[in-house]
């Protein structure tokens, strides 16, 4: 029963967190946004000490329930491990803890974070690692399915669904997600929770507290017949059945051992029950006739499940379609009015990155962002993208090739669980200067082509751009833009809608620290 309850809760949490990265309507955030904000590392970075204390207390009471229920990467490992278990059952064996390896990864994580390289350290952080996997591999499949339903709905004369863009977020973050998925998948397929108990810094920290948890799996040696079923089904490889002991720092409270024991020798009980069970076992051994041996019943080895090629083929085809659709969407040439092709827009070189409203500036992003990609997935204008630079790799920055930052939109500030982007209202956003527009005369079509253009002036939502005569002595001369920096908020409407190619004639230069205007 405990195992079934754990699986049901894990499915609910896993589905809720995954929907945050898949949903493009903003609905999932309203319902399930809290599941991201109770993740351990984001809560710690956001200084949400109530959540951190709650998770530590949960661990002190029930063991590493967080790792088996709340953490999405932990549940993903269980999915891989379960799939491998269908081919070969009873496949695990007790292994000593790799304490030095765990301590080394934790020390490296803390050192990198202290040196301002949190984006590098977060490559092994569980929540952000899963976020990159979900946004790069699951989101395209979700969008592809939605687009198929939209096509069917339109053919039937309905509009219950609308097409969504299948967005390739960048080679760097895609490769990082692919590498993480490969490492986690292989380790889980071969060794269950190996990643959790060697690499994951959160698992190491919670493992320390789990050693002192009130409730934990307890082996009653008086009932145990040393069949080793518990050890061979323990994905954490932490049950030493020969000595009737469990390494609770590695136990993730999955309750698989409780469910598989045929003698009811393992129970999820208060810690003091372990001492009582040990006393009973000692008393029985003393009363047992000399030379008597415990009954040993070897578990029958079940044949491996038949691997269903049809199912594998289905999912392989599905991922190929998603990847192909994403590639097609990335390579599709934009056209003007559906007729004349437009030259591709190239991202301008900026002295400082543009950080989203609510972040306060580049420093806060660097200090607190775990590069989970949740804000990138939530941005409806595709303005937030993973950074390609080594400093702040995969952390969000703003660029305006795909759209601009609308004043009324504050979606990224709603979803950030780590405090890298704080909640901000549209009114506050309208008075926050994240950057300022800079006009380059040589690229402007007024100078380059001798044609009048006032697109930036017409699109500026704050009235920061005015048109003045190119020749002050000739009022009838072509007009060029001038920027009132005091009114510009850096929304990027001018840059996005500038017709100059390949680089816009008017571009936003980021403010290292945001200003109020």
PDB file of C-alpha atoms in Angstrom, residues 334 342-348 400-402 494-504 506:
ATOM      1  CA  UNK A 334       9.921  34.344 -43.073  1.00  0.00           C
ATOM      2  CA  UNK A 342      12.948  38.551 -45.867  1.00  0.00           C
ATOM      3  CA  UNK A 343      16.635  38.238 -45.078  1.00  0.00           C
ATOM      4  CA  UNK A 344      17.308  36.502 -41.783  1.00  0.00           C
ATOM      5  CA  UNK A 345      17.756  38.730 -38.743  1.00  0.00           C
ATOM      6  CA  UNK A 346      21.089  38.487 -36.941  1.00  0.00           C
ATOM      7  CA  UNK A 347      21.450  39.136 -33.231  1.00  0.00           C
ATOM      8  CA  UNK A 348      23.387  42.352 -32.542  1.00  0.00           C
ATOM      9  CA  UNK A 400      14.407  40.713 -29.995  1.00  0.00           C
ATOM     10  CA  UNK A 401      14.671  38.728 -33.225  1.00  0.00           C
ATOM     11  CA  UNK A 402      11.423  36.857 -32.524  1.00  0.00           C
ATOM     12  CA  UNK A 494      11.845  49.329 -32.104  1.00  0.00           C
ATOM     13  CA  UNK A 495      14.547  46.705 -32.628  1.00  0.00           C
ATOM     14  CA  UNK A 496      12.117  43.903 -33.416  1.00  0.00           C
ATOM     15  CA  UNK A 497      10.138  45.914 -35.976  1.00  0.00           C
ATOM     16  CA  UNK A 498      13.071  47.677 -37.630  1.00  0.00           C
ATOM     17  CA  UNK A 499      13.165  46.642 -41.326  1.00  0.00           C
ATOM     18  CA  UNK A 500      16.965  46.919 -41.606  1.00  0.00           C
ATOM     19  CA  UNK A 501      18.766  43.625 -42.230  1.00  0.00           C
ATOM     20  CA  UNK A 502      20.714  41.637 -41.196  1.00  0.00           C
ATOM     21  CA  UNK A 503      21.109  43.731 -38.016  1.00  0.00           C
ATOM     22  CA  UNK A 504      18.503  46.250 -36.931  1.00  0.00           C
ATOM     23  CA  UNK A 506      18.127  50.586 -33.712  1.00  0.00           C
TER      24      UNK A 506
END
